[in-house]
Short mmCIF file of C-alpha atoms and ligand atoms in Angstrom, two decimals:
data_model
loop_
_atom_site.label_atom_id
_atom_site.label_comp_id
_atom_site.label_asym_id
_atom_site.label_seq_id
_atom_site.Cartn_x
_atom_site.Cartn_y
_atom_site.Cartn_z
CA MET A 1 -96.14 129.32 47.73
CA ASN A 2 -98.75 131.89 46.69
CA LYS A 3 -100.91 133.79 49.17
CA LYS A 4 -103.99 131.69 48.53
CA THR A 5 -102.24 128.40 49.27
CA LYS A 6 -100.75 129.93 52.39
CA ALA A 7 -104.17 131.03 53.61
CA THR A 8 -105.71 127.64 52.86
CA LYS A 9 -102.94 125.89 54.69
CA LYS A 10 -103.42 128.10 57.73
CA ALA A 11 -107.19 127.53 57.79
CA THR A 12 -106.90 123.74 57.88
CA PRO A 13 -105.97 122.70 61.40
CA LYS A 14 -103.55 119.82 61.69
CA LYS A 15 -105.30 116.60 62.60
CA SER A 16 -104.50 115.92 66.22
CA ASN A 17 -102.95 112.65 67.27
CA VAL A 18 -104.47 113.06 70.73
CA PHE A 19 -107.40 110.76 71.49
CA GLN A 20 -110.77 112.47 71.15
CA SER A 21 -113.81 111.97 73.39
CA PRO A 22 -116.39 109.53 71.97
CA LYS A 23 -118.85 111.03 69.49
CA GLY A 24 -121.64 112.91 71.24
CA MET A 25 -119.89 112.74 74.64
CA HIS A 26 -118.29 115.81 76.11
CA ASP A 27 -115.88 116.93 78.78
CA ILE A 28 -117.12 119.48 81.28
CA PHE A 29 -114.51 122.06 82.21
CA PRO A 30 -114.65 124.42 85.20
CA ALA A 31 -116.10 127.28 83.11
CA ASP A 32 -119.15 125.13 82.30
CA PHE A 33 -119.40 123.70 85.80
CA VAL A 34 -120.36 127.21 86.90
CA TYR A 35 -123.67 126.58 85.09
CA VAL A 36 -123.97 122.91 86.01
CA ASP A 37 -123.33 123.69 89.70
CA LYS A 38 -125.91 126.46 89.68
CA ILE A 39 -128.52 124.14 88.11
CA GLU A 40 -127.74 121.42 90.66
CA LYS A 41 -127.96 123.92 93.51
CA GLU A 42 -131.38 125.21 92.47
CA PHE A 43 -132.59 121.70 91.74
CA LYS A 44 -131.54 120.49 95.20
CA LYS A 45 -133.17 123.53 96.80
CA ILE A 46 -136.49 122.82 95.09
CA SER A 47 -136.21 119.10 95.89
CA ALA A 48 -135.72 119.81 99.58
CA ALA A 49 -138.59 122.29 99.64
CA TYR A 50 -141.01 119.74 98.19
CA GLY A 51 -139.74 116.75 100.16
CA PHE A 52 -137.85 114.84 97.45
CA GLU A 53 -134.87 112.77 98.58
CA ARG A 54 -131.89 111.85 96.44
CA ILE A 55 -131.64 108.48 94.76
CA GLU A 56 -129.00 106.96 92.49
CA THR A 57 -129.26 103.67 90.65
CA PRO A 58 -126.60 101.69 88.72
CA ILE A 59 -125.55 103.18 85.39
CA MET A 60 -126.39 99.83 83.78
CA GLU A 61 -129.45 97.66 84.22
CA ASN A 62 -130.70 94.44 82.74
CA ILE A 63 -131.72 95.35 79.20
CA HIS A 64 -135.19 93.84 79.68
CA LEU A 65 -135.98 96.45 82.34
CA PHE A 66 -135.81 99.17 79.70
CA GLU A 67 -137.43 97.05 76.99
CA ARG A 68 -140.40 96.29 79.17
CA GLY A 69 -140.42 99.73 80.80
CA ALA A 70 -140.20 102.19 77.92
CA GLY A 71 -141.42 99.65 75.36
CA ILE A 72 -139.53 97.65 72.79
CA ALA A 73 -140.89 99.76 69.91
CA SER A 74 -139.98 103.09 71.51
CA GLU A 75 -137.19 105.01 69.80
CA VAL A 76 -135.13 105.10 73.00
CA VAL A 77 -135.14 101.31 73.32
CA SER A 78 -135.18 100.19 69.70
CA LYS A 79 -132.49 102.55 68.40
CA GLN A 80 -130.72 104.35 71.19
CA MET A 81 -129.44 101.89 73.75
CA PHE A 82 -125.78 101.19 74.40
CA VAL A 83 -125.85 97.46 74.95
CA VAL A 84 -123.16 95.79 77.04
CA LYS A 85 -122.73 92.06 76.60
CA THR A 86 -121.32 90.40 79.69
CA LYS A 87 -119.67 87.01 80.11
CA SER A 88 -122.70 85.77 82.00
CA GLU A 89 -126.12 85.35 80.42
CA ASP A 90 -127.15 88.87 81.34
CA VAL A 91 -127.26 91.54 78.72
CA LEU A 92 -126.96 94.97 80.29
CA ALA A 93 -127.70 98.38 78.83
CA LEU A 94 -126.38 101.80 79.81
CA ARG A 95 -129.45 103.56 81.17
CA PRO A 96 -131.23 105.62 78.49
CA GLU A 97 -133.35 107.19 81.27
CA MET A 98 -133.82 106.87 85.02
CA THR A 99 -137.50 106.09 85.51
CA PRO A 100 -137.51 102.26 85.17
CA GLY A 101 -134.38 101.98 87.35
CA VAL A 102 -135.89 104.15 90.08
CA MET A 103 -139.09 102.08 90.07
CA ARG A 104 -137.05 98.86 90.16
CA ALA A 105 -135.02 100.14 93.11
CA TYR A 106 -138.17 101.20 94.97
CA LEU A 107 -139.69 97.75 94.53
CA GLN A 108 -136.49 95.78 95.13
CA SER A 109 -135.56 97.59 98.36
CA GLY A 110 -138.96 97.21 99.96
CA ALA A 111 -139.22 101.00 100.29
CA SER A 112 -142.50 100.64 98.39
CA ARG A 113 -143.97 99.11 101.56
CA SER A 114 -142.86 101.81 103.97
CA GLN A 115 -142.29 105.06 102.05
CA ILE A 116 -145.63 105.93 100.53
CA PRO A 117 -145.42 107.90 98.42
CA GLY A 118 -141.72 107.58 97.59
CA LYS A 119 -140.53 111.01 96.52
CA TYR A 120 -137.12 110.94 94.87
CA PHE A 121 -134.88 113.21 92.88
CA TYR A 122 -131.77 112.46 90.86
CA ILE A 123 -129.06 114.25 88.92
CA SER A 124 -127.56 111.50 86.87
CA PRO A 125 -125.73 110.66 83.65
CA ILE A 126 -127.84 109.14 80.88
CA PHE A 127 -126.75 107.46 77.64
CA ARG A 128 -128.57 107.45 74.31
CA TYR A 129 -127.11 106.40 70.99
CA GLU A 130 -128.52 109.36 69.08
CA GLN A 131 -127.24 111.30 66.09
CA PRO A 132 -125.47 114.13 67.93
CA GLN A 133 -126.68 117.66 67.20
CA ALA A 134 -127.35 120.85 69.15
CA GLY A 135 -128.88 119.89 72.50
CA ARG A 136 -128.76 116.18 71.66
CA PHE A 137 -125.86 114.17 73.03
CA ARG A 138 -124.97 110.54 73.58
CA GLN A 139 -124.07 111.19 77.20
CA PHE A 140 -125.92 113.87 79.12
CA ASN A 141 -127.33 114.49 82.57
CA GLN A 142 -130.91 114.47 83.69
CA ALA A 143 -132.25 116.22 86.77
CA GLY A 144 -135.50 114.49 87.59
CA PHE A 145 -138.25 113.93 90.13
CA GLU A 146 -140.30 110.77 90.64
CA ILE A 147 -143.28 110.30 92.96
CA LEU A 148 -144.05 106.61 93.37
CA HIS A 149 -147.08 104.89 94.80
CA SER A 150 -149.73 107.55 94.44
CA ASP A 151 -152.37 108.32 91.84
CA ASP A 152 -153.20 111.72 93.31
CA SER A 153 -153.53 114.43 90.69
CA ALA A 154 -151.96 116.93 93.12
CA TYR A 155 -148.67 115.10 92.55
CA ASP A 156 -148.86 115.47 88.75
CA ALA A 157 -149.23 119.20 89.37
CA GLN A 158 -146.51 119.25 92.03
CA ILE A 159 -143.98 117.72 89.64
CA ILE A 160 -144.83 120.31 86.97
CA LEU A 161 -144.72 123.11 89.55
CA ALA A 162 -141.31 121.98 90.85
CA CYS A 163 -139.85 121.96 87.29
CA TYR A 164 -141.40 125.35 86.57
CA LYS A 165 -140.12 126.91 89.80
CA MET A 166 -136.65 125.60 89.23
CA LEU A 167 -136.46 127.16 85.74
CA GLU A 168 -137.91 130.39 87.14
CA GLU A 169 -135.29 130.43 89.90
CA LEU A 170 -132.67 130.12 87.18
CA LYS A 171 -134.19 133.26 85.59
CA ILE A 172 -135.14 131.43 82.41
CA LYS A 173 -137.73 133.48 80.56
CA GLY A 174 -140.64 132.51 78.32
CA ILE A 175 -141.26 129.09 79.87
CA SER A 176 -144.14 127.21 78.28
CA ILE A 177 -145.66 123.94 79.38
CA LYS A 178 -147.48 121.71 76.93
CA ILE A 179 -149.81 119.25 78.58
CA ASN A 180 -152.15 116.49 77.46
CA SER A 181 -153.87 113.38 78.78
CA ILE A 182 -153.50 110.13 76.88
CA GLY A 183 -155.97 108.22 79.05
CA CYS A 184 -155.74 104.90 80.83
CA LYS A 185 -156.03 101.17 80.09
CA ASN A 186 -159.81 101.52 79.95
CA CYS A 187 -160.27 104.43 77.59
CA ARG A 188 -157.09 104.40 75.50
CA PRO A 189 -157.89 101.27 73.41
CA ASN A 190 -161.03 102.93 72.11
CA TYR A 191 -159.10 106.09 71.26
CA ILE A 192 -156.39 104.11 69.48
CA LYS A 193 -159.05 102.32 67.46
CA LYS A 194 -160.41 105.71 66.33
CA LEU A 195 -156.89 106.93 65.52
CA LYS A 196 -156.09 103.83 63.48
CA ASN A 197 -159.36 104.16 61.61
CA PHE A 198 -158.53 107.75 60.80
CA TYR A 199 -155.10 106.86 59.40
CA LYS A 200 -156.17 103.61 57.69
CA ASP A 201 -156.90 105.17 54.32
CA LYS A 202 -153.90 107.52 54.48
CA THR A 203 -151.11 104.94 54.40
CA GLY A 204 -149.94 106.06 50.97
CA LYS A 205 -149.77 109.68 52.08
CA ILE A 206 -147.89 109.40 55.38
CA CYS A 207 -144.13 108.86 55.84
CA ARG A 208 -142.55 105.38 56.09
CA ASP A 209 -142.02 105.69 59.86
CA CYS A 210 -145.68 106.58 60.33
CA SER A 211 -146.80 103.54 58.31
CA ARG A 212 -144.79 101.44 60.76
CA ARG A 213 -146.18 103.37 63.74
CA LEU A 214 -149.71 102.68 62.57
CA SER A 215 -149.28 99.01 63.44
CA GLU A 216 -146.62 99.20 66.18
CA ASN A 217 -147.33 102.34 68.16
CA PRO A 218 -150.25 104.38 66.75
CA LEU A 219 -150.05 107.13 69.41
CA ARG A 220 -146.66 108.14 68.01
CA LEU A 221 -148.33 109.05 64.72
CA LEU A 222 -149.20 112.32 66.43
CA ASP A 223 -145.57 112.98 67.27
CA CYS A 224 -144.25 112.86 63.70
CA LYS A 225 -142.19 115.87 62.57
CA GLU A 226 -142.33 115.05 58.82
CA GLU A 227 -143.83 117.80 56.68
CA LYS A 228 -146.14 115.46 54.75
CA CYS A 229 -147.71 114.08 57.95
CA GLN A 230 -148.56 117.45 59.52
CA PRO A 231 -151.99 118.04 57.90
CA PHE A 232 -153.27 114.69 59.18
CA LYS A 233 -152.07 115.33 62.72
CA ASP A 234 -154.19 118.46 62.92
CA SER A 235 -157.40 116.74 61.90
CA ALA A 236 -156.77 113.43 63.73
CA PRO A 237 -159.03 112.46 66.65
CA GLN A 238 -157.82 113.93 69.96
CA SER A 239 -157.26 111.77 73.03
CA ILE A 240 -158.95 114.19 75.45
CA ASP A 241 -162.23 113.71 73.55
CA TYR A 242 -162.13 109.97 74.35
CA LEU A 243 -161.13 110.02 78.05
CA CYS A 244 -163.18 107.95 80.47
CA GLY A 245 -164.86 109.70 83.40
CA SER A 246 -162.01 108.96 85.79
CA CYS A 247 -159.27 110.22 83.40
CA LYS A 248 -161.31 113.31 82.57
CA HIS A 249 -161.69 114.08 86.26
CA HIS A 250 -157.97 113.48 86.89
CA PHE A 251 -156.89 115.78 84.04
CA LYS A 252 -159.30 118.53 85.07
CA SER A 253 -158.01 118.33 88.61
CA VAL A 254 -154.32 118.56 87.50
CA LEU A 255 -155.17 121.71 85.53
CA GLU A 256 -157.04 123.18 88.50
CA PHE A 257 -154.03 122.65 90.77
CA LEU A 258 -151.82 124.36 88.18
CA ASP A 259 -154.28 127.26 87.97
CA GLU A 260 -154.17 127.55 91.74
CA VAL A 261 -150.42 128.31 91.61
CA SER A 262 -150.64 130.29 88.34
CA VAL A 263 -148.43 127.93 86.37
CA PRO A 264 -149.22 128.64 82.72
CA TYR A 265 -149.88 125.72 80.36
CA ILE A 266 -151.13 124.99 76.87
CA ILE A 267 -153.21 121.88 76.19
CA ASP A 268 -151.54 120.20 73.23
CA SER A 269 -153.62 117.35 71.86
CA SER A 270 -150.76 116.02 69.76
CA LEU A 271 -148.41 115.59 72.74
CA VAL A 272 -147.97 111.85 73.36
CA ARG A 273 -144.30 111.47 74.52
CA GLY A 274 -141.93 108.85 73.25
CA LEU A 275 -141.95 106.29 76.05
CA ASP A 276 -144.64 103.62 76.18
CA TYR A 277 -145.16 103.60 79.93
CA TYR A 278 -147.11 106.84 80.10
CA SER A 279 -150.79 107.03 81.01
CA LYS A 280 -153.08 109.98 81.77
CA THR A 281 -151.02 113.19 82.17
CA VAL A 282 -148.10 113.90 79.83
CA PHE A 283 -146.24 117.18 79.54
CA GLU A 284 -143.18 118.89 78.11
CA ILE A 285 -141.46 122.10 79.07
CA PHE A 286 -139.99 124.59 76.62
CA THR A 287 -138.45 128.02 76.67
CA GLU A 288 -138.51 130.73 73.98
CA ASP A 289 -135.81 130.56 71.29
CA PHE A 290 -134.75 127.01 72.12
CA SER A 291 -136.41 124.42 69.95
CA SER A 292 -135.83 121.25 72.02
CA ALA A 293 -137.71 120.49 75.21
CA LEU A 294 -135.94 121.39 78.45
CA GLY A 295 -137.89 118.72 80.25
CA GLY A 296 -140.67 116.22 79.97
CA GLY A 297 -142.60 113.71 81.96
CA GLY A 298 -145.93 112.33 82.95
CA ARG A 299 -147.84 109.70 84.83
CA TYR A 300 -146.82 106.05 84.50
CA ASP A 301 -149.40 104.07 86.43
CA TYR A 302 -148.59 100.69 84.86
CA LEU A 303 -144.78 100.66 84.86
CA SER A 304 -144.53 98.74 88.13
CA GLU A 305 -146.73 95.91 86.82
CA THR A 306 -144.87 95.85 83.50
CA ILE A 307 -141.59 95.18 85.30
CA GLY A 308 -143.00 92.52 87.61
CA GLY A 309 -144.22 94.60 90.55
CA PRO A 310 -147.66 95.17 92.03
CA LYS A 311 -150.08 97.90 90.96
CA MET A 312 -148.29 101.12 91.82
CA PRO A 313 -149.24 104.39 90.12
CA ALA A 314 -146.52 107.00 89.75
CA VAL A 315 -145.65 110.30 88.13
CA GLY A 316 -142.38 112.04 87.29
CA ALA A 317 -140.34 114.30 85.05
CA ALA A 318 -136.77 114.82 83.96
CA MET A 319 -134.95 117.87 82.66
CA GLY A 320 -131.83 117.98 80.53
CA VAL A 321 -129.01 119.63 82.50
CA GLU A 322 -126.94 120.42 79.38
CA ARG A 323 -129.94 121.95 77.62
CA ILE A 324 -130.67 124.21 80.60
CA ALA A 325 -126.97 125.13 80.81
CA THR A 326 -126.99 126.06 77.10
CA VAL A 327 -130.00 128.33 77.63
CA LEU A 328 -128.32 130.02 80.60
CA LYS A 329 -125.21 130.56 78.51
CA GLU A 330 -126.92 131.67 75.31
CA LYS A 331 -129.20 134.07 77.13
CA ASN A 332 -126.25 135.42 79.05
CA ILE A 333 -128.03 134.74 82.28
CA ASN A 334 -125.66 136.01 84.88
CA ILE A 335 -124.43 133.40 87.27
CA LEU A 336 -122.73 135.00 90.21
CA VAL A 337 -119.53 133.12 90.80
CA LYS A 338 -118.13 133.48 94.27
CA ASN A 339 -114.39 132.89 94.38
CA HIS A 340 -113.92 130.71 97.43
CA PHE A 341 -110.22 131.59 97.45
CA LYS A 342 -109.72 134.78 99.39
CA VAL A 343 -105.97 134.35 99.96
CA PHE A 344 -103.05 133.86 97.56
CA LEU A 345 -99.55 133.02 98.71
CA ILE A 346 -96.47 134.19 96.82
CA TYR A 347 -92.99 132.92 97.72
CA MET A 348 -89.48 133.64 96.54
CA GLY A 349 -86.76 131.01 96.71
CA ASP A 350 -86.61 127.36 97.79
CA GLU A 351 -86.57 128.01 101.53
CA ALA A 352 -89.67 130.22 101.24
CA LYS A 353 -91.39 127.60 99.09
CA LYS A 354 -90.98 125.01 101.88
CA LYS A 355 -92.32 127.44 104.48
CA ALA A 356 -95.19 128.38 102.15
CA PHE A 357 -96.09 124.71 101.87
CA LYS A 358 -96.40 124.51 105.68
CA ILE A 359 -98.31 127.82 105.95
CA ILE A 360 -100.89 126.67 103.39
CA SER A 361 -101.38 123.50 105.40
CA ASP A 362 -101.94 125.61 108.58
CA PHE A 363 -104.54 127.67 106.71
CA TYR A 364 -106.24 124.51 105.52
CA ASP A 365 -106.45 123.28 109.14
CA ALA A 366 -108.13 126.58 110.02
CA GLY A 367 -110.68 126.09 107.21
CA ILE A 368 -109.27 128.74 104.87
CA ALA A 369 -108.42 127.82 101.28
CA VAL A 370 -105.22 129.38 100.01
CA LYS A 371 -104.37 129.51 96.33
CA GLU A 372 -100.74 129.26 95.19
CA SER A 373 -98.79 128.85 91.99
CA PHE A 374 -96.05 126.39 92.88
CA SER A 375 -95.01 125.78 89.30
CA LYS A 376 -94.21 129.45 88.73
CA GLU A 377 -91.00 130.47 90.47
CA SER A 378 -90.79 134.09 89.35
CA LEU A 379 -92.42 136.86 91.38
CA LYS A 380 -93.89 138.34 88.18
CA GLY A 381 -95.46 135.02 87.16
CA GLN A 382 -97.00 134.47 90.59
CA LEU A 383 -98.30 138.03 90.78
CA ARG A 384 -99.96 137.58 87.39
CA VAL A 385 -101.81 134.49 88.65
CA ALA A 386 -102.78 136.28 91.89
CA ASP A 387 -104.15 139.15 89.85
CA ARG A 388 -106.15 136.83 87.61
CA GLU A 389 -107.64 135.05 90.62
CA LYS A 390 -108.89 138.39 92.01
CA VAL A 391 -108.23 137.41 95.62
CA GLU A 392 -108.47 140.05 98.30
CA HIS A 393 -105.46 139.10 100.40
CA VAL A 394 -102.00 138.24 99.10
CA LEU A 395 -99.30 136.81 101.36
CA ILE A 396 -95.72 137.40 100.24
CA LEU A 397 -92.87 135.35 101.60
CA GLY A 398 -89.42 136.49 100.46
CA GLN A 399 -85.95 135.47 101.67
CA ARG A 400 -85.88 138.37 104.13
CA GLU A 401 -89.23 137.39 105.63
CA VAL A 402 -88.10 133.77 105.96
CA PHE A 403 -85.04 135.00 107.84
CA GLU A 404 -87.18 137.21 110.12
CA ASP A 405 -89.98 134.63 110.53
CA THR A 406 -92.50 137.13 109.18
CA ILE A 407 -94.75 137.35 106.15
CA ILE A 408 -96.16 140.29 104.20
CA LEU A 409 -99.96 140.58 104.14
CA ARG A 410 -101.17 142.79 101.31
CA ASN A 411 -104.76 143.85 100.83
CA MET A 412 -105.27 143.98 97.07
CA ILE A 413 -108.26 146.29 97.30
CA THR A 414 -106.85 148.98 99.62
CA GLY A 415 -103.18 148.43 98.75
CA ASN A 416 -102.44 148.30 102.49
CA GLN A 417 -99.40 146.19 103.40
CA GLU A 418 -98.31 144.82 106.82
CA ASN A 419 -95.49 142.65 108.13
CA ILE A 420 -96.86 139.92 110.41
CA PRO A 421 -95.09 137.17 112.39
CA ILE A 422 -95.69 133.83 110.65
CA LYS A 423 -97.10 132.24 113.78
CA LYS A 424 -99.84 134.90 113.91
CA ILE A 425 -100.70 135.01 110.22
CA VAL A 426 -103.62 132.54 110.22
CA ASN A 427 -105.40 134.44 112.99
CA GLU A 428 -104.67 137.83 111.44
CA VAL A 429 -106.08 136.73 108.07
CA LYS A 430 -109.10 135.17 109.79
CA LYS A 431 -109.92 138.54 111.38
CA ARG A 432 -109.80 140.24 107.98
CA ILE A 433 -111.79 137.75 105.93
CA ARG A 434 -115.37 138.82 105.34
P1 HAM B 1 -137.28 112.41 78.01
O1 HAM B 1 -138.24 113.39 77.45
O2 HAM B 1 -136.81 111.33 77.13
O3 HAM B 1 -137.97 111.81 79.31
O4 HAM B 1 -136.02 113.18 78.57
C1 HAM B 1 -136.15 114.22 79.51
C2 HAM B 1 -135.24 115.38 79.14
O5 HAM B 1 -133.88 114.93 78.97
C3 HAM B 1 -135.55 116.03 77.78
O6 HAM B 1 -136.61 116.96 77.89
C4 HAM B 1 -134.24 116.72 77.46
O7 HAM B 1 -134.13 117.95 78.14
C5 HAM B 1 -133.22 115.74 78.03
N1 HAM B 1 -132.68 114.92 76.93
C6 HAM B 1 -133.25 113.85 76.35
N2 HAM B 1 -132.45 113.32 75.41
C7 HAM B 1 -131.34 114.10 75.37
C8 HAM B 1 -130.12 114.07 74.62
N3 HAM B 1 -129.87 113.13 73.72
N4 HAM B 1 -129.18 115.01 74.87
C9 HAM B 1 -129.40 115.97 75.81
N5 HAM B 1 -130.51 116.04 76.57
C10 HAM B 1 -131.48 115.11 76.35
C11 HAM B 1 -137.40 110.85 80.10
O8 HAM B 1 -136.26 110.47 80.01
C12 HAM B 1 -138.34 110.36 81.17
N6 HAM B 1 -137.62 109.34 81.95
C13 HAM B 1 -138.81 111.49 82.05
C14 HAM B 1 -139.72 111.03 83.13
C15 HAM B 1 -139.41 110.91 84.43
N7 HAM B 1 -140.97 110.62 82.97
C16 HAM B 1 -141.45 110.26 84.16
N8 HAM B 1 -140.50 110.41 85.04
#
């Protein structure tokens, strides 16, 4: 075999026989949970500060909830749902977002009669049948806020502020917020008419998807990423020029609240969002050097009625946990990891192993977590693990100590070593733990 063949052979990894995770769905190992946990912690802190309470809804819902909620022509519903056919008549879908489920739960439970507004947060798995790529998965987690049963513009601003503060707390730099208003039932039809008129004589020049959008969902014409459609987007009529008095006032007021707390924003007249339920305020949140949005949301004043409920205005946003985690990782944002293990127990021999088992249980009862390495019998192997874990206190239980009913307590920082009676060890360690 010549060198080249050898090298080629080495470079091609053997195809594994082990089952692989489904396409676009990933395992999260402890090293990544450091980021996920930090995001969850900050998110919960912000939620508590602004009075949001946690909600969870079933992972699957009746498919019509999403079809009616986000709209049958929306990308998320028409192309990205995992549909589950059941033996009964019902067709369920894995949730491609949380908003319709949260609204359904609010209406179904009767909370909509007593908790006004309903302020909820969630950190939940979401499923979208997308073509996987960087920052785009088929299973991911959203951290989101919803404020139900209020049309107050202060709440649009509060949702944006809460997202902004959370990203700031995570030390994410260069945050930018794009914001727009797409009007309400009264003023939007007129705007859409103007938009359609503008595009009418351009059907031969726009992409195939846009030709379809022109009849099915004209607002989405503004969202097209195709090169050939860009020039038209820039000169197309802008929704904010066609807002009715009430929508104009609402948008102005949202911006004033944001100014009040110095949250920076850019008005982006081509921002329309991909879900049909939005009205008035829409926004997306970005950070420098990361092309996909970290979060997005807006007002959805008609969702309740669309899914069979009464008139119930609402506003919300969701952020992608994996996208935020990627930014934290890529930007090397330091996450301080506190090792909650402060004690490691090393044993030598079978008798010591049994005693060690009991001692660890005594520590557990006293609220102290003790790390061990039961599968490694050799002293060297256990010491290596103890060293890697960087614990401050190591307990060593050899045959001699078992015989004398004592245990060695070694401080790994000072190198100090003491012999302590086993029955006193929990208390002695307690005194030394900072
Ligand atoms: P969305 O913009 O579709 O909005 O998703 C919100 C965030 O979820 C995105 O900004 C992104 O960070 C993350 N995300 C979306 N798709 C993926 C994916 N395939 N892989 C990884 N992350 C992804 C909603 O879902 C609305 N329900 C938000 C909302 C709440 N509006 C009102 N209330």
